Amino acid sequence: MGGKTVADKIWELHVVAREESGRDLLYIDRHIIHEVTSPIAFDELRSRGISVRRPDLTFAVVDHDIPTVGREVCDEDVLSFKQIASLSKNTKEFDIFFLDCFSPYQGVAHVTYPQLGLTSPGTTLACGDSHTCTHGALGALAFGIGTSEVAHVLSTQTLWLKKPKNMRVIYRGQIPRGVTAKDIALFTIRKLGVGGGFGHVIEYKGSAVESLSVEERMTMCNMSVEAGARTSIIPPDDKTLDYIKNKPFTPKGEAWEEASQQFRKLCTDPNAKFDKEASLDISRLEPQVSWGTNPSMVAGITERVPDPKEYRDNSQREAVERALKYMDLKPGTKMSDIEVEAVFIGSCTNGRLVDLISVAKIVKGRKVNPHVKALIVPGSQLVKRSAERIGLHKVFHESGFEFRNAGCSLCVNMNEDKFKEGARVASTSNRNFENRQGLGVKTHLVSPIMAAAAAIEGRFVDIREWELNEELDLRK
Amino acid sequence: MMFESVSGKVVPLFAENVDTDQIIPAEYLRLLSKNGLGKYLFFKWRYDDQGQIQSNFPLNKREFAKSTILVAGKNFGIGSSREFAVWALQDYGFKAVIAPSFGDIFYGNALKSGLLCIQLSEDKVQQIQKAAKDGELIVEINIKNQEIRTNKGETIKLELDPLVRERFLLKQDEISYTLSHEKEISLFEKTRPKFLDIEGPIFLD
Ligand code: SF4
């Protein structure tokens, strides 16, 4: 008998019913909802006259639409207001826990809820958002779903799913200085392609992954959907348990003893078989910068923008041509010659405390380039408060960064935060799709420290050549 | 919304890796209804920055007016989980999308909402795209017989995903179907470890 992967084990513990067609009815331990993909699901419930099966396992938050300067969307005519009001009304009507605009714990779902201890190893989790795969960093089996499925979970606390295949990405070597979880994630997508993970749950493995903090692991798992993966997972270890212990939603006392014992058992058997495997050497990885219009179009900082002529495959060549046209880049341009006019540090990829600390170490004592508009948006209000407690807000303000309230902000063109039309930006978010960050906006995906350095210099620089302000006492 | 067969004009979209941000831009996700989303389908590709029609975009060409079947390059529907992408395609009039591969979440959403997604080999897809170029390809997709017949006398055999067949042919309402498993769900809930339930958060910060 072959061994089992951690994903297989969690799956099997949650099967309520099996169908001949190959689908399983999976029980969902935690369901997170937000203002964009839930209103129509609640309408569906109302039209059927049914209620939410487990309001106690359903958790709501506003993130996509919320302004990051004031907290209130005052204009009743704007769509954001209506959407937020609708979530507020629905959570009241169905008695659901809700982190509203004014909650001190509001934040991007995938940042704030793990911080509150809602995500725990061995659980199944669903949310109407594709970056739900982030929660896999804590050893949860987490699925991004659409609105019909949100309605299904609300009414039944289950999902019909075909069991994803298992894929493993193993990293060889240690993480070089100046290289972050974000660079590893971008590099992985570059190697696997945007469809490389279709139908699979990716397990990340290697001593490099073990060496990452839980927050950094979330950055990696966050980007799995950009490689097409159904979801991703990192089996829990001591770091995971330390991270969730004593969080608001984490079981306490005896329940914690029982829970942590269960969590410790969650592992992938040594003889487990994976349907697909990739092995990537990161020992000489350099900081990565995206140059195109999907997250697989990425190059190292010492590399150049590719020439479409280098591609033999017709459709690939056309895709590169199209991307370079949108990005207004010439083939052969050095990545370090690309100038940016705006910088966004935040999102569910890189809006956590560890990210902000790394940025502070770069920007302390330096000034944002006068031609650059630079913004830091914490992933949650809790991240914001933690940052302020150690004085990061002062570092940011002194350098010329704006430091705002939590939200999706410039990651997606849905709230009041806007880039200038056509602006070229360095962004720590996860998607560089056409117009994702605003009309004609040219997004370059990078790590927080690369974004910070780009804000200072007004162009991409090789962060490995910089000295960090290690004297900053920022470790907790 | 489910059907056993569908026929209509085919419009080719040669792009690969079409993400759902392109299918429907984020700013239109704040609408609170599925109806009327077709107006915003491929909005940034159909219109230029000034709101003028991009006449070379396939959907804007006269020969493709009233197309109901879209054939696109690989990895169609990657990215955001927005079901709005499926609704926008349907509201615009599309009944089916043919491509070599689909984003997982998009595919699942389409299945729920009754947009038929058909996966074919890259060669076959390119063949259809070519044949559709002049705006004169009309096909009939038959789910029961698992085949596509073209007005040019061709028949393409399909190996449909059993889930697609089941969804479209049985036309079951999924929520009601699952609620018929109520006993199993309740039983399962009784066996779940207690610590998985939430007593209510304790905030100390
Ligand atoms: S931060 Fe960006 S990617 Fe994350 S949930 Fe918000 S919009 Fe989506």
PDB file of C-alpha atoms in Angstrom, chain A residues 5 15 17 35 55 60 91 102 119 165 182 207 222 313 320 322 365 372 374 404:
ATOM      1  CA  THR A   5      -0.165  12.852   1.177  1.00  0.00           C
ATOM      2  CA  VAL A  15     -15.890  13.082   2.988  1.00  0.00           C
ATOM      3  CA  ALA A  17     -20.747  11.147   0.754  1.00  0.00           C
ATOM      4  CA  GLU A  35     -18.698  41.677   0.041  1.00  0.00           C
ATOM      5  CA  PRO A  55     -23.585  30.493  10.833  1.00  0.00           C
ATOM      6  CA  ALA A  60     -17.401  37.632   6.935  1.00  0.00           C
ATOM      7  CA  THR A  91     -24.656  38.988   8.132  1.00  0.00           C
ATOM      8  CA  PHE A 102     -14.790  49.821  11.550  1.00  0.00           C
ATOM      9  CA  THR A 119      -7.226  28.806   9.856  1.00  0.00           C
ATOM     10  CA  LYS A 165      -4.414  15.233  -7.927  1.00  0.00           C
ATOM     11  CA  LYS A 182       7.874  36.123  -3.223  1.00  0.00           C
ATOM     12  CA  SER A 207      14.599  22.821   3.705  1.00  0.00           C
ATOM     13  CA  ASN A 222      -0.947  32.659  -2.009  1.00  0.00           C
ATOM     14  CA  ASP A 313       6.213  28.339 -30.644  1.00  0.00           C
ATOM     15  CA  VAL A 320       4.997  37.733 -25.643  1.00  0.00           C
ATOM     16  CA  ARG A 322       1.188  41.248 -27.087  1.00  0.00           C
ATOM     17  CA  GLY A 365      17.209  56.699   6.394  1.00  0.00           C
ATOM     18  CA  VAL A 372       7.469  58.109  -7.410  1.00  0.00           C
ATOM     19  CA  ALA A 374       4.693  55.213  -2.940  1.00  0.00           C
ATOM     20  CA  ARG A 404      -2.816  53.540   5.048  1.00  0.00           C
TER      21      ARG A 404
END
